[in-house]
């Protein structure tokens, strides 16, 4: 039976692996996410396999293997450089800290292996003949749009508390509902999430936020009561849910767009972002980019407010919105931010603009409407794009270097970037002379 949502070459390599197992008298089945996603009509990115062959037998059967999880019975088999995780049928004994099994025991029956899995939709196997083994009615639950634990939900969550967050993540990504007994068990065991490392929760959250229905997952998290028990404090007291409802209007990639909106919805300032994102184990580059987008947003907003305050009246300012002078001032403000934070951050801000709070959209309307055109017009982005260096100015004006030099270079860069000064050495040096004279330095 053909796979509809698997790359044909991957599927053929997977079948060749199963054929090798079965030709040698072993069992082999596709299991887990690849089977679930095929049934859901979702692209399959990898294919896991379960077998009654022991890890040693698997290693002996295939030329290229990697003992990636030998203690848990998992061997990665490479078929024409395509990796397949092959795991021996197993059951698991007592769990340590509500997360990991203390040891595993290999078993001979596929049904025993499927029994240890988290949710019914992940406990479906597919054989080389295309037939499904579905002892816990996972296909029926998929058709109904239900997340249901395999067996007794209390036991599944007692074993591995991360399953509670995974269940919410699956419900969010697939837009499913969590079955009543499974949900009640989650509410009963919510405190167990305190045993789970923040990094593991963050990984699940990233998958959820990158999915097609992130707000559904956030709603479930909020009403689940899990958040107060997590190792990292999440400041939900002043949560702006209207912003969170806009998550789906943003592209899932790059991920910083949705996470910036989440930071705004939580009312985080730059310092809180640095502290909380670090404690959430996000990479430094993610924290830095989110901080810069929010910093740029606040700087644009404060800059426009300042323009408004210098007008004769709010009414006159409103009438002046479309005037050349105001547009030019907004342009200069925007370009100064691009020079300080970079073109990429500016583009991210512009993508975020349509879902910003109403007061930002109103005050930053000119910039929001013109940003794309202004970005295309820019020809210089840093001091390296100027035909002079600080040493050239020092030699030309014969003045000792000081704080003034950096300030003057940045002033020149902004003037050149906004088209107020030609990017030619003679023109810039002449401007430098005049600027220093105005400051009384010549």
PDB file of N, CA and C in Angstrom, residues 234-275:
ATOM      1  N   UNK A 234       6.146  32.284  34.755  1.00  0.00           N
ATOM      2  CA  UNK A 234       5.594  32.924  33.562  1.00  0.00           C
ATOM      3  C   UNK A 234       4.642  34.030  34.026  1.00  0.00           C
ATOM      4  N   UNK A 235       4.967  35.298  33.745  1.00  0.00           N
ATOM      5  CA  UNK A 235       4.157  36.408  34.271  1.00  0.00           C
ATOM      6  C   UNK A 235       2.839  36.575  33.525  1.00  0.00           C
ATOM      7  N   UNK A 236       1.824  35.847  33.972  1.00  0.00           N
ATOM      8  CA  UNK A 236       0.526  35.863  33.264  1.00  0.00           C
ATOM      9  C   UNK A 236      -0.492  36.817  33.896  1.00  0.00           C
ATOM     10  N   UNK A 237      -0.075  37.598  34.899  1.00  0.00           N
ATOM     11  CA  UNK A 237      -1.054  38.409  35.632  1.00  0.00           C
ATOM     12  C   UNK A 237      -1.739  39.442  34.739  1.00  0.00           C
ATOM     13  N   UNK A 238      -0.969  40.088  33.889  1.00  0.00           N
ATOM     14  CA  UNK A 238      -1.519  41.138  33.017  1.00  0.00           C
ATOM     15  C   UNK A 238      -1.526  40.701  31.558  1.00  0.00           C
ATOM     16  N   UNK A 239      -1.907  39.475  31.335  1.00  0.00           N
ATOM     17  CA  UNK A 239      -1.870  38.893  29.996  1.00  0.00           C
ATOM     18  C   UNK A 239      -2.858  39.577  29.058  1.00  0.00           C
ATOM     19  N   UNK A 240      -2.393  39.962  27.885  1.00  0.00           N
ATOM     20  CA  UNK A 240      -3.247  40.557  26.857  1.00  0.00           C
ATOM     21  C   UNK A 240      -3.653  39.462  25.871  1.00  0.00           C
ATOM     22  N   UNK A 241      -4.797  38.845  26.121  1.00  0.00           N
ATOM     23  CA  UNK A 241      -5.192  37.704  25.299  1.00  0.00           C
ATOM     24  C   UNK A 241      -5.541  38.131  23.876  1.00  0.00           C
ATOM     25  N   UNK A 242      -5.947  39.384  23.676  1.00  0.00           N
ATOM     26  CA  UNK A 242      -6.246  39.840  22.318  1.00  0.00           C
ATOM     27  C   UNK A 242      -5.019  39.731  21.420  1.00  0.00           C
ATOM     28  N   UNK A 243      -3.842  40.014  21.993  1.00  0.00           N
ATOM     29  CA  UNK A 243      -2.613  39.878  21.216  1.00  0.00           C
ATOM     30  C   UNK A 243      -2.349  38.415  20.879  1.00  0.00           C
ATOM     31  N   UNK A 244      -2.569  37.548  21.857  1.00  0.00           N
ATOM     32  CA  UNK A 244      -2.325  36.127  21.627  1.00  0.00           C
ATOM     33  C   UNK A 244      -3.243  35.568  20.547  1.00  0.00           C
ATOM     34  N   UNK A 245      -4.453  36.089  20.461  1.00  0.00           N
ATOM     35  CA  UNK A 245      -5.380  35.629  19.420  1.00  0.00           C
ATOM     36  C   UNK A 245      -4.867  35.973  18.017  1.00  0.00           C
ATOM     37  N   UNK A 246      -3.914  36.914  17.946  1.00  0.00           N
ATOM     38  CA  UNK A 246      -3.376  37.324  16.647  1.00  0.00           C
ATOM     39  C   UNK A 246      -2.180  36.478  16.215  1.00  0.00           C
ATOM     40  N   UNK A 247      -1.760  35.533  17.057  1.00  0.00           N
ATOM     41  CA  UNK A 247      -0.577  34.726  16.739  1.00  0.00           C
ATOM     42  C   UNK A 247      -0.686  34.060  15.371  1.00  0.00           C
ATOM     43  N   UNK A 248      -1.875  33.549  15.062  1.00  0.00           N
ATOM     44  CA  UNK A 248      -2.046  32.795  13.825  1.00  0.00           C
ATOM     45  C   UNK A 248      -1.976  33.680  12.586  1.00  0.00           C
ATOM     46  N   UNK A 249      -2.037  35.002  12.777  1.00  0.00           N
ATOM     47  CA  UNK A 249      -1.901  35.915  11.639  1.00  0.00           C
ATOM     48  C   UNK A 249      -0.439  36.100  11.241  1.00  0.00           C
ATOM     49  N   UNK A 250       0.464  35.689  12.125  1.00  0.00           N
ATOM     50  CA  UNK A 250       1.891  35.804  11.836  1.00  0.00           C
ATOM     51  C   UNK A 250       2.412  34.494  11.249  1.00  0.00           C
ATOM     52  N   UNK A 251       3.396  34.567  10.359  1.00  0.00           N
ATOM     53  CA  UNK A 251       3.991  33.324   9.854  1.00  0.00           C
ATOM     54  C   UNK A 251       4.686  32.567  10.981  1.00  0.00           C
ATOM     55  N   UNK A 252       4.713  31.248  10.866  1.00  0.00           N
ATOM     56  CA  UNK A 252       5.353  30.427  11.899  1.00  0.00           C
ATOM     57  C   UNK A 252       6.871  30.565  11.873  1.00  0.00           C
ATOM     58  N   UNK A 253       7.414  30.953  10.739  1.00  0.00           N
ATOM     59  CA  UNK A 253       8.860  31.110  10.599  1.00  0.00           C
ATOM     60  C   UNK A 253       9.164  32.490  10.020  1.00  0.00           C
ATOM     61  N   UNK A 254      10.159  33.194  10.576  1.00  0.00           N
ATOM     62  CA  UNK A 254      10.990  32.796  11.698  1.00  0.00           C
ATOM     63  C   UNK A 254      10.216  32.816  13.015  1.00  0.00           C
ATOM     64  N   UNK A 255      10.623  31.968  13.933  1.00  0.00           N
ATOM     65  CA  UNK A 255       9.878  31.784  15.177  1.00  0.00           C
ATOM     66  C   UNK A 255       9.873  33.029  16.056  1.00  0.00           C
ATOM     67  N   UNK A 256      10.866  33.911  15.878  1.00  0.00           N
ATOM     68  CA  UNK A 256      10.939  35.085  16.751  1.00  0.00           C
ATOM     69  C   UNK A 256       9.722  35.989  16.609  1.00  0.00           C
ATOM     70  N   UNK A 257       9.026  35.935  15.470  1.00  0.00           N
ATOM     71  CA  UNK A 257       7.861  36.800  15.293  1.00  0.00           C
ATOM     72  C   UNK A 257       6.780  36.470  16.318  1.00  0.00           C
ATOM     73  N   UNK A 258       6.404  35.192  16.397  1.00  0.00           N
ATOM     74  CA  UNK A 258       5.356  34.804  17.348  1.00  0.00           C
ATOM     75  C   UNK A 258       5.827  34.933  18.788  1.00  0.00           C
ATOM     76  N   UNK A 259       7.100  34.647  19.043  1.00  0.00           N
ATOM     77  CA  UNK A 259       7.589  34.766  20.418  1.00  0.00           C
ATOM     78  C   UNK A 259       7.708  36.229  20.848  1.00  0.00           C
ATOM     79  N   UNK A 260       7.964  37.125  19.894  1.00  0.00           N
ATOM     80  CA  UNK A 260       7.953  38.556  20.228  1.00  0.00           C
ATOM     81  C   UNK A 260       6.547  38.989  20.608  1.00  0.00           C
ATOM     82  N   UNK A 261       5.554  38.519  19.873  1.00  0.00           N
ATOM     83  CA  UNK A 261       4.169  38.865  20.198  1.00  0.00           C
ATOM     84  C   UNK A 261       3.779  38.296  21.561  1.00  0.00           C
ATOM     85  N   UNK A 262       4.254  37.105  21.882  1.00  0.00           N
ATOM     86  CA  UNK A 262       3.984  36.517  23.200  1.00  0.00           C
ATOM     87  C   UNK A 262       4.613  37.380  24.294  1.00  0.00           C
ATOM     88  N   UNK A 263       5.847  37.842  24.061  1.00  0.00           N
ATOM     89  CA  UNK A 263       6.504  38.714  25.036  1.00  0.00           C
ATOM     90  C   UNK A 263       5.709  39.997  25.235  1.00  0.00           C
ATOM     91  N   UNK A 264       5.191  40.561  24.131  1.00  0.00           N
ATOM     92  CA  UNK A 264       4.363  41.768  24.238  1.00  0.00           C
ATOM     93  C   UNK A 264       3.066  41.474  24.989  1.00  0.00           C
ATOM     94  N   UNK A 265       2.466  40.319  24.709  1.00  0.00           N
ATOM     95  CA  UNK A 265       1.206  39.951  25.372  1.00  0.00           C
ATOM     96  C   UNK A 265       1.401  39.744  26.867  1.00  0.00           C
ATOM     97  N   UNK A 266       2.597  39.304  27.253  1.00  0.00           N
ATOM     98  CA  UNK A 266       2.902  39.115  28.676  1.00  0.00           C
ATOM     99  C   UNK A 266       3.379  40.408  29.331  1.00  0.00           C
ATOM    100  N   UNK A 267       3.480  41.475  28.540  1.00  0.00           N
ATOM    101  CA  UNK A 267       3.886  42.770  29.088  1.00  0.00           C
ATOM    102  C   UNK A 267       5.344  42.832  29.488  1.00  0.00           C
ATOM    103  N   UNK A 268       6.194  42.036  28.845  1.00  0.00           N
ATOM    104  CA  UNK A 268       7.614  42.011  29.203  1.00  0.00           C
ATOM    105  C   UNK A 268       8.346  43.237  28.666  1.00  0.00           C
ATOM    106  N   UNK A 269       9.204  43.804  29.500  1.00  0.00           N
ATOM    107  CA  UNK A 269      10.122  44.816  28.994  1.00  0.00           C
ATOM    108  C   UNK A 269      11.429  44.124  28.620  1.00  0.00           C
ATOM    109  N   UNK A 270      12.386  44.907  28.147  1.00  0.00           N
ATOM    110  CA  UNK A 270      13.622  44.311  27.636  1.00  0.00           C
ATOM    111  C   UNK A 270      14.358  43.510  28.712  1.00  0.00           C
ATOM    112  N   UNK A 271      14.396  44.029  29.933  1.00  0.00           N
ATOM    113  CA  UNK A 271      15.094  43.330  31.014  1.00  0.00           C
ATOM    114  C   UNK A 271      14.414  42.003  31.351  1.00  0.00           C
ATOM    115  N   UNK A 272      13.093  42.007  31.385  1.00  0.00           N
ATOM    116  CA  UNK A 272      12.361  40.769  31.664  1.00  0.00           C
ATOM    117  C   UNK A 272      12.580  39.729  30.567  1.00  0.00           C
ATOM    118  N   UNK A 273      12.639  40.202  29.329  1.00  0.00           N
ATOM    119  CA  UNK A 273      12.891  39.278  28.219  1.00  0.00           C
ATOM    120  C   UNK A 273      14.228  38.576  28.413  1.00  0.00           C
ATOM    121  N   UNK A 274      15.244  39.331  28.758  1.00  0.00           N
ATOM    122  CA  UNK A 274      16.574  38.740  28.944  1.00  0.00           C
ATOM    123  C   UNK A 274      16.568  37.707  30.057  1.00  0.00           C
ATOM    124  N   UNK A 275      15.877  38.017  31.140  1.00  0.00           N
ATOM    125  CA  UNK A 275      15.864  37.100  32.288  1.00  0.00           C
ATOM    126  C   UNK A 275      15.005  35.870  31.998  1.00  0.00           C
TER     127      UNK A 275
END
